[in-house]
Amino acid sequence: DRFYLGLETQTQKRRLTSTISAIKAQAGNNTVSKAKENKTFQVIQEERREQAERSVLISCPPKFNENKFLDYLSKHGTINKHFFYSSYGTYAVVEFSSEESISSLKESTNLPAVEHEAAVPFKSRLLSLKWPGNQMNNQPMPTFQEQSPPSIGDISQLLSEKDSIDEQLQCLTEALQLTEENINLRFLVCSLLGDIAGAYFPECIIRPFGSTVNGFGKLGCDVDMILDLDGIYATSQKKGSGLSLEYQVKRGASERAVTQSILSVIGKCVDQFGPGCVGVQNILQARCPLVRFSHQPSGFQCDLTANNRVAMKSSELLFIYGQLDPRVRHLVFSVRYWARVHSITSSIPGAWITNFSLTVLVVFFLQQRSPPILPTLDRLTELAGPSDKCVIEGNDCTIVSDLSKITLQKNTDTSAKLLQEFFEFYGNFPFNKASINIRKGKEQTKPETTALYIQNPFETTLNVSKNVNATQLERFVKLCQESAWLFQKSEILNRSSSQSAETVSPWGFSALLLPSVTSGAGMKSRRKRKLEPASSRIKTLLDSLKIKGGETVAKKGSA
Ligand code: GTP
Ligand code: MG
């Protein structure tokens, strides 16, 4: 069994390289890391990856006994951590303390006897628990860890019960953010995929990037993956002055052509041999070629790319910004959520603003505060140490990894005030002539006539929002204006003191999530808004703030 034999040596090798690179990275970092907050991005990712390599994903029957199950698995070694979740069935994630346990577990695992079909004998770490039928009765069910985001109804309810907008924004962030278990599951899925790709490239690593690791991930978001073939974190080529050897390789017409051919082969392998992987689509003609598929046991939509080191660096950059001040995450989560609810962003690719662009807009806005809440990207480059040096395809992607080197200025604005000012700022931004540049932390003259120009932080000649058309930009600006305007209304701003916990109406941030007067209904309502006096505009808007049971903010406010 070629897959199986390859895997044994490959996982051992990977464990060694991961440990070494984590130690190296930490050694190059002057701060002694005690808590997770002090660890560098790279060290955090390596630790999570290493945990995932020691983990298995097990599909469980509807009824089983948790203790017996854990006792059974413990025969193979100490279990560090485990949790259960429910998604088209019950699943368990089990992390052992040593990778030897995985080999031992696999030795005692059987290939299924399939009756009318045939099985591909690929021995993965996705397993099924078989429980004898006569031991099924009255088993207490384990606690499940939630892997989906709360519904908008639940969010509204939750927010309405808070006492201030600041509390609402914090609560929203906490309710939507990825849980520790969800991140573990994401890394495990990457690791399982790595075993499949390892059949071709035994030393490859599949790493998550994007919102899985940038600190802005929301439960339910996709898993962006990079097939890392030559060590994203490798520092330099081994060069000596004497003799040396070089691999003979097959050549392709371009980097892009090579990436496409690798991804097409791995896509095929995932499709035909990957347990639980369904709906595999090769999207190789995209600007960034990718293989998209669903991983059924986890419920994740996965986008696998290759040769995409800059994207990993962008994820690290966003992660750093998110770590510097809690208000950054509160603002990003609320702006992203607000945008999604109002269909400013969409899960379908198109002329919409993306979550990535929105996040850069928030970063830029926070660089403009006085005093600034976030440093410029140039400043993060200046603070970098020698081990942080990173050049990708000629682009300097160096950023400081030791966050303790970054000194922040004292700005005491509340998250609520910042959100309000965010809407005012972009409601009035001169998008027609200025571009957004977080490297300089200043707006610049737009080099092109595209509707929205947000300079790519690392590939500075590119615009990350090139896809956005004038209509979508206008919708965003209008909605910013409307939200800024709503933010000034006392009915919206304050939780009415007469409200009891059972009869709360949407107020504060929840009120900004209610259907918009301008954006959805098109020209008709927009014209109407211009002609009507302000008082009736407010009335129309307040009337539109209907919630369950037909209560409105207007009624509440006047009660
Ligand atoms: P979600 O919408 O929650 O998935 O956010 P995300 O940040 O993961 O965004 P997405 O899945 O669309 O993209 C994944 C990553 O690819 C982002 O975090 C960026 O690093 C990068 N990326 C996405 N869109 C662009 C773009 O237009 N330009 C560049 N340079 N990078 C992008
Ligand atoms: Mg994503």
XYZ file of C-alpha atoms and ligand atoms in Angstrom:
592
model
C 0.000 0.000 0.000
C 1.906 2.977 -1.333
C -0.130 5.578 0.534
C 0.258 3.913 3.854
C 3.985 3.275 3.627
C 4.649 6.817 2.488
C 2.696 8.223 5.384
C 4.636 6.600 8.189
C 7.978 8.172 7.327
C 6.381 11.379 6.153
C 4.527 12.149 9.387
C 7.637 11.461 11.427
C 9.674 13.741 9.209
C 7.051 16.448 9.390
C 6.888 16.292 13.149
C 10.610 16.785 13.338
C 10.661 19.717 10.918
C 7.720 21.378 12.635
C 9.335 21.113 16.060
C 12.614 22.430 14.761
C 11.114 25.345 12.898
C 8.955 26.286 15.886
C 12.000 26.289 18.145
C 14.023 28.248 15.601
C 11.309 30.812 15.212
C 11.028 31.213 18.950
C 14.817 31.439 19.312
C 14.934 34.306 16.850
C 12.369 36.044 18.954
C 13.747 37.836 21.986
C 10.682 37.593 24.148
C 10.236 34.452 26.188
C 6.779 33.251 25.348
C 4.619 32.115 28.214
C 1.080 32.747 27.112
C -0.332 32.201 23.662
C -0.570 35.974 23.190
C 3.209 36.281 23.299
C 3.839 33.613 20.703
C 4.555 34.575 17.149
C 2.039 33.838 14.424
C 4.284 31.169 12.993
C 4.772 29.398 16.320
C 1.027 29.364 16.981
C 0.383 27.860 13.541
C 3.108 25.239 13.959
C 1.777 24.184 17.353
C -1.722 23.776 16.019
C -0.461 21.835 13.030
C 1.535 19.510 15.207
C -1.513 18.865 17.432
C -3.550 18.076 14.323
C -0.988 15.493 13.164
C -1.536 13.638 16.439
C -5.312 13.698 16.034
C -7.992 11.532 14.446
C -11.544 12.245 13.353
C -14.021 9.509 14.241
C -17.585 9.110 13.038
C -19.627 7.713 15.947
C -22.911 5.778 16.000
C -26.055 7.579 17.228
C -25.706 5.922 20.620
C -22.495 5.034 22.391
C -20.902 5.431 25.774
C -18.319 8.214 25.954
C -16.290 6.670 28.764
C -16.072 3.263 27.142
C -15.101 4.918 23.879
C -12.300 6.881 25.549
C -11.137 3.826 27.492
C -10.917 1.908 24.239
C -8.849 4.637 22.549
C -6.625 5.148 25.599
C -5.170 1.686 25.003
C -3.167 3.352 22.239
C -1.808 6.168 24.364
C -2.693 9.205 26.432
C -5.486 11.377 25.072
C -4.601 15.078 25.389
C -7.914 16.456 24.332
C -11.152 15.327 22.766
C -14.494 16.808 21.832
C -17.664 15.814 20.032
C -19.752 17.662 17.505
C -22.806 16.924 15.476
C -22.979 17.401 11.695
C -24.974 14.846 9.690
C -24.094 12.462 12.521
C -21.885 12.507 15.569
C -18.147 12.989 15.258
C -15.281 12.930 17.731
C -11.961 14.727 17.420
C -9.363 12.955 19.509
C -5.871 14.349 20.040
C -3.259 11.959 21.420
C -0.176 13.152 23.232
C 2.134 11.285 20.889
C 2.119 10.430 17.215
C 3.004 6.812 17.991
C -0.576 6.416 19.259
C -1.823 7.089 15.734
C 0.319 4.279 14.314
C -0.845 1.951 17.073
C -4.488 2.908 16.523
C -4.164 2.351 12.790
C -2.667 -1.076 13.318
C -5.801 -2.149 15.150
C -8.170 -0.521 12.627
C -9.826 -2.573 9.871
C -10.620 -1.719 6.304
C -14.397 -1.991 5.881
C -15.967 -5.032 4.288
C -17.974 -3.474 1.458
C -20.668 -5.682 -0.068
C -21.836 -4.369 -3.424
C -19.093 -1.854 -4.159
C -15.345 -1.848 -3.673
C -13.263 0.241 -1.264
C -10.183 2.306 -2.080
C -7.770 0.960 0.542
C -6.468 4.352 1.662
C -5.847 4.255 5.390
C -6.612 7.788 6.514
C -7.161 9.251 9.985
C -10.895 9.550 9.309
C -12.350 6.525 11.086
C -15.738 5.035 11.974
C -16.561 3.699 15.409
C -18.324 0.342 15.336
C -20.377 -0.299 18.459
C -21.875 -3.725 19.164
C -25.652 -3.607 18.727
C -26.372 -5.300 22.065
C -24.626 -2.489 24.002
C -26.668 0.342 22.541
C -29.306 0.969 25.173
C -29.622 4.022 27.388
C -26.227 5.526 26.727
C -25.911 9.128 27.971
C -25.048 11.385 25.050
C -21.813 13.375 25.170
C -21.878 17.179 25.070
C -21.563 18.550 21.542
C -19.414 21.548 20.678
C -21.250 23.951 18.378
C -19.587 24.427 14.986
C -22.155 26.733 13.334
C -22.701 30.433 13.909
C -25.758 31.578 15.870
C -28.733 32.612 13.715
C -29.382 36.312 13.112
C -32.443 35.995 15.348
C -30.317 34.658 18.193
C -27.725 37.373 17.601
C -30.383 40.105 17.699
C -31.807 38.703 20.898
C -28.375 38.444 22.477
C -27.420 41.999 21.525
C -30.696 43.540 22.599
C -30.091 42.350 26.126
C -26.759 44.160 26.449
C -26.446 47.481 28.239
C -24.222 49.399 25.826
C -23.188 49.348 22.176
C -19.640 48.555 23.261
C -20.907 45.472 25.056
C -22.896 44.566 21.961
C -19.829 44.715 19.720
C -17.815 42.624 22.123
C -20.674 40.136 22.463
C -21.024 39.889 18.664
C -17.310 39.140 18.316
C -17.454 36.464 20.991
C -20.576 34.852 19.554
C -19.238 34.666 15.988
C -15.522 34.025 16.384
C -14.021 30.603 15.766
C -13.865 28.468 18.876
C -10.697 26.668 19.905
C -12.364 23.374 18.904
C -13.411 24.714 15.519
C -9.831 25.843 14.835
C -8.579 22.401 15.909
C -11.018 20.804 13.462
C -9.844 23.122 10.664
C -6.216 22.195 11.235
C -7.181 18.523 11.413
C -8.941 18.695 8.045
C -5.807 20.318 6.537
C -3.690 17.600 8.094
C -5.959 14.850 6.683
C -5.698 16.473 3.263
C -1.924 16.639 3.702
C -1.867 12.851 3.998
C -3.534 12.589 0.584
C -1.269 15.151 -1.098
C 1.650 13.391 0.647
C 1.149 10.444 -1.682
C 2.709 12.648 -4.380
C 4.860 14.994 -2.341
C 5.820 13.231 0.892
C 7.221 16.400 2.438
C 4.357 18.706 1.575
C 2.340 20.459 4.237
C -1.200 21.728 3.817
C -1.565 24.908 5.833
C -4.694 26.905 6.525
C -4.580 30.634 5.790
C -7.200 33.395 5.465
C -9.851 33.728 8.122
C -9.017 30.376 9.774
C -5.806 31.946 11.083
C -6.103 35.735 10.741
C -8.190 36.178 13.904
C -11.266 37.400 12.024
C -12.786 34.023 11.168
C -16.470 33.557 11.828
C -17.949 30.117 12.582
C -19.024 28.620 9.275
C -16.431 30.430 7.105
C -14.537 28.465 4.459
C -11.157 26.847 5.033
C -8.530 28.385 2.750
C -5.583 26.047 2.331
C -2.139 26.320 0.824
C -0.263 23.330 -0.462
C 3.210 24.143 0.822
C 5.754 22.189 -1.192
C 8.969 24.017 -0.482
C 8.588 25.290 3.050
C 6.765 28.607 3.352
C 8.721 29.228 6.502
C 12.071 27.999 5.150
C 14.582 30.792 5.613
C 17.101 30.411 2.817
C 18.543 28.106 0.171
C 21.322 25.839 1.370
C 24.375 27.363 -0.273
C 27.981 26.335 0.166
C 31.128 27.303 -1.690
C 32.133 23.703 -2.487
C 30.371 20.836 -4.201
C 26.627 20.661 -4.109
C 23.790 18.640 -5.565
C 20.614 19.716 -7.245
C 17.432 17.799 -7.945
C 16.614 17.065 -11.536
C 13.115 18.307 -12.131
C 10.473 18.421 -14.788
C 9.937 21.983 -16.029
C 6.718 23.773 -16.865
C 6.123 26.810 -19.060
C 5.542 29.125 -16.074
C 5.015 29.133 -12.296
C 1.317 29.313 -12.997
C 1.384 26.322 -15.352
C 3.276 24.245 -12.771
C 0.833 25.252 -10.012
C -2.093 24.340 -12.254
C -0.703 20.928 -13.090
C 0.080 20.092 -9.450
C -3.354 21.222 -8.292
C -5.136 19.321 -11.035
C -3.432 16.063 -10.032
C -4.068 16.599 -6.328
C -7.657 17.618 -7.047
C -8.134 14.329 -8.861
C -6.575 12.417 -5.978
C -8.802 14.186 -3.422
C -11.826 13.433 -5.597
C -11.087 9.757 -6.112
C -9.324 8.700 -2.927
C -10.166 11.294 -0.288
C -12.687 9.909 2.214
C -15.375 12.471 3.004
C -14.299 14.841 0.200
C -17.149 15.581 -2.200
C -18.038 18.044 -4.955
C -14.437 18.535 -6.058
C -14.122 21.362 -8.596
C -10.879 22.349 -10.260
C -10.925 26.133 -10.676
C -7.548 26.375 -12.325
C -8.147 29.341 -14.618
C -8.795 31.761 -11.742
C -6.204 34.473 -10.977
C -5.218 32.262 -8.094
C -5.799 28.658 -9.308
C -7.597 26.497 -6.741
C -9.351 23.218 -6.050
C -12.664 23.637 -4.234
C -14.443 20.819 -2.411
C -16.613 20.045 0.587
C -15.275 18.029 3.443
C -18.447 16.333 4.587
C -17.504 15.066 8.055
C -16.535 18.578 9.158
C -19.039 20.427 6.990
C -16.252 22.727 5.735
C -16.067 24.206 2.295
C -12.385 24.063 1.364
C -10.342 26.066 -1.145
C -6.953 24.525 -1.811
C -4.357 26.745 -3.495
C -0.641 26.327 -4.090
C 2.297 28.689 -4.482
C 0.474 31.382 -2.552
C 2.981 32.544 0.061
C 1.905 36.185 -0.129
C -1.606 35.230 0.989
C -0.135 33.594 4.089
C 1.789 36.773 4.800
C -1.419 38.830 4.397
C -3.079 36.529 6.914
C -0.209 37.108 9.336
C -0.480 40.858 8.833
C -4.203 40.871 9.620
C -3.561 38.615 12.605
C -1.011 41.090 13.975
C -3.371 44.030 13.545
C -6.129 42.060 15.284
C -3.882 41.280 18.237
C -2.756 44.847 18.873
C -5.998 46.175 20.318
C -9.318 44.427 21.111
C -11.235 47.230 19.360
C -9.797 46.092 16.026
C -11.539 42.720 16.187
C -14.760 44.246 17.512
C -14.842 46.634 14.601
C -13.908 44.070 11.956
C -16.466 41.539 13.190
C -19.222 44.123 13.343
C -18.434 45.672 9.942
C -18.177 42.242 8.305
C -21.446 41.135 9.899
C -23.236 44.359 9.014
C -21.995 44.037 5.409
C -23.122 40.432 5.108
C -26.587 41.105 6.517
C -27.054 43.936 4.007
C -25.660 41.848 1.113
C -22.699 44.174 0.671
C -20.610 40.991 0.752
C -21.702 37.658 -0.659
C -20.566 34.046 -0.608
C -20.737 34.064 -4.422
C -17.776 35.682 -6.207
C -18.686 38.815 -8.145
C -18.468 42.605 -8.132
C -19.028 42.687 -4.360
C -16.585 43.955 -1.782
C -14.840 40.983 -0.134
C -14.282 40.421 3.554
C -10.570 40.858 2.937
C -11.110 44.322 1.418
C -13.471 45.292 4.250
C -10.844 44.324 6.801
C -8.246 46.460 5.049
C -10.749 49.346 5.060
C -11.101 48.972 8.840
C -7.321 48.869 9.319
C -6.906 51.999 7.201
C -9.638 53.798 9.137
C -7.945 52.927 12.449
C -4.640 54.296 11.092
C -6.410 57.613 10.441
C -7.624 58.182 14.024
C -5.948 60.831 16.009
C -3.905 59.549 17.642
C -3.739 56.463 15.378
C -4.937 53.172 16.858
C -2.951 51.043 14.389
C 0.574 51.545 13.038
C 1.281 51.703 9.318
C 2.580 48.652 7.489
C 5.820 50.560 6.840
C 6.239 50.873 10.606
C 5.737 47.095 11.055
C 8.481 46.563 8.469
C 10.859 49.002 10.211
C 10.421 47.153 13.514
C 11.259 43.757 11.988
C 14.347 41.861 13.130
C 16.789 39.999 10.860
C 14.869 36.710 11.228
C 11.678 38.410 10.022
C 13.154 39.201 6.612
C 10.850 37.881 3.926
C 10.933 38.551 0.188
C 8.395 36.784 -2.016
C 8.756 37.027 -5.788
C 10.572 40.313 -5.452
C 8.064 41.816 -3.015
C 9.350 42.810 0.399
C 6.908 41.135 2.796
C 8.960 41.724 5.928
C 6.928 42.461 9.055
C 7.806 42.347 12.735
C 6.789 39.063 14.357
C 7.472 40.058 17.974
C 4.430 42.108 18.898
C 6.038 43.439 22.080
C 8.263 45.645 19.888
C 5.228 47.595 18.727
C 4.359 50.613 20.838
C 0.871 51.991 20.492
C -0.346 55.506 21.075
C -2.983 56.197 23.667
C -6.372 56.480 22.051
C -9.361 55.971 24.346
C -12.212 56.031 21.819
C -14.848 53.400 22.487
C -15.590 50.694 19.897
C -19.057 52.207 19.484
C -17.644 55.632 18.688
C -15.191 54.085 16.251
C -17.946 52.180 14.474
C -19.986 55.337 14.121
C -16.956 57.207 12.785
C -16.150 54.336 10.436
C -19.531 54.845 8.794
C -19.039 58.610 8.644
C -15.516 58.229 7.277
C -16.461 55.922 4.409
C -19.803 57.613 3.866
C -17.769 60.685 2.854
C -14.542 59.200 1.493
C -13.374 60.612 -1.894
C -13.329 57.164 -3.549
C -13.403 58.801 -6.997
C -9.886 60.205 -6.641
C -8.228 58.580 -3.633
C -6.916 55.079 -2.998
C -6.539 53.265 0.322
C -2.950 52.551 1.300
C -2.277 50.836 4.643
C 1.448 50.667 3.927
C 1.746 54.439 4.210
C -1.412 54.822 6.317
C -2.434 57.646 4.009
C -4.831 58.028 1.143
C -3.086 58.394 -2.206
C -4.014 59.512 -5.686
C -5.775 56.671 -7.457
C -3.502 55.217 -10.159
C -6.448 53.784 -12.128
C -10.065 54.613 -12.749
C -11.481 51.496 -11.020
C -14.368 52.255 -8.639
C -12.566 51.184 -5.484
C -8.790 51.116 -5.202
C -7.277 49.381 -2.168
C -3.580 48.853 -2.617
C -2.511 45.251 -2.064
C -0.356 45.461 1.094
C 2.464 43.294 -0.264
C 2.077 43.304 -4.032
C 1.880 47.065 -4.154
C 1.103 47.395 -7.846
C -2.133 45.437 -7.409
C -5.590 46.514 -6.279
C -7.308 44.037 -3.933
C -10.731 45.411 -4.827
C -10.378 45.487 -8.605
C -13.530 43.367 -8.865
C -15.754 45.985 -7.216
C -17.945 47.942 -9.632
C -19.430 51.431 -9.196
C -22.873 50.081 -8.218
C -21.505 47.955 -5.406
C -19.299 50.769 -4.143
C -22.274 53.105 -4.189
C -24.352 50.616 -2.177
C -21.569 50.439 0.402
C -21.249 54.219 0.643
C -25.026 54.728 0.893
C -25.305 52.138 3.608
C -22.440 53.765 5.503
C -24.254 57.094 5.285
C -27.489 55.574 6.451
C -25.849 53.757 9.364
C -23.977 56.918 10.376
C -27.272 58.769 10.304
C -29.038 56.071 12.357
C -26.234 56.218 14.871
C -27.245 59.763 15.744
C -30.822 58.907 16.679
C -31.432 58.612 20.381
C -34.044 55.856 19.821
C -31.316 53.789 18.190
C -28.499 54.771 20.478
C -30.020 54.010 23.838
C -31.671 50.971 25.224
C -35.007 52.226 26.462
C -35.135 51.976 30.227
C -38.784 50.846 30.117
C -37.798 47.673 28.292
C -37.732 44.490 30.282
C -35.535 41.535 29.324
C -38.469 39.761 27.600
C -39.601 42.637 25.411
C -36.405 44.154 24.083
C -36.516 45.833 20.685
C -33.516 46.087 18.404
C -31.377 49.004 19.440
C -27.750 49.984 19.025
C -25.900 47.658 16.654
C -28.975 45.394 16.175
C -30.859 48.349 14.729
C -28.158 48.733 12.073
C -28.881 45.186 10.920
C -32.519 45.835 10.094
C -33.521 46.184 6.445
C -32.111 49.323 4.917
C -34.387 52.023 3.564
C -32.049 52.940 0.725
C -29.905 50.024 -0.348
C -32.392 47.232 -0.957
C -35.329 49.045 -2.535
C -33.330 50.803 -5.257
C -33.963 54.205 -6.841
C -37.572 54.606 -5.821
C -36.958 54.815 -2.110
C -33.770 56.785 -2.602
C -35.634 59.484 -4.506
C -38.350 59.398 -1.897
C -35.798 59.951 0.820
C -34.445 63.062 -0.838
C -37.885 64.618 -1.248
C -39.320 63.836 2.139
C -38.669 65.992 5.158
C -36.328 64.499 7.748
C -39.137 63.812 10.215
C -41.022 61.531 7.841
C -37.751 59.866 6.776
C -37.180 58.958 10.391
C -40.717 57.704 10.664
C -40.337 55.496 7.570
C -37.122 54.139 8.890
C -38.380 53.551 12.379
C -41.462 51.846 10.988
C -39.226 49.556 9.040
C -37.467 48.432 12.203
C -40.007 45.684 12.774
C -39.129 42.685 14.840
C -40.836 39.464 15.796
C -44.330 40.011 17.154
C -44.789 43.237 15.188
C -43.238 45.515 17.805
C -41.257 48.461 16.549
C -38.652 50.721 17.970
C -41.033 53.621 17.288
C -43.728 52.121 19.459
C -41.236 51.295 22.147
C -39.689 54.706 21.978
C -43.013 56.452 22.368
C -44.285 54.076 25.032
P -13.870 34.818 4.634
O -14.764 35.608 3.756
O -14.341 34.749 6.037
O -13.514 33.496 4.050
O -12.545 35.722 4.743
P -11.085 35.411 4.215
O -10.203 36.464 4.793
O -10.706 33.996 4.463
O -11.232 35.689 2.678
P -11.174 34.704 1.412
O -11.557 33.317 1.785
O -11.949 35.379 0.342
O -9.650 34.775 0.995
C -8.661 34.114 1.733
C -7.416 34.957 1.788
O -6.945 35.199 0.468
C -7.583 36.332 2.420
O -7.502 36.327 3.813
C -6.457 37.094 1.773
O -5.238 36.818 2.417
C -6.426 36.498 0.384
N -7.258 37.292 -0.522
C -8.580 37.225 -0.701
N -8.998 38.083 -1.617
C -7.907 38.710 -2.047
C -7.669 39.705 -3.024
O -8.556 40.203 -3.683
N -6.387 40.069 -3.187
C -5.384 39.530 -2.484
N -4.163 39.938 -2.687
N -5.565 38.597 -1.573
C -6.804 38.198 -1.351
Mg -11.797 32.397 3.636
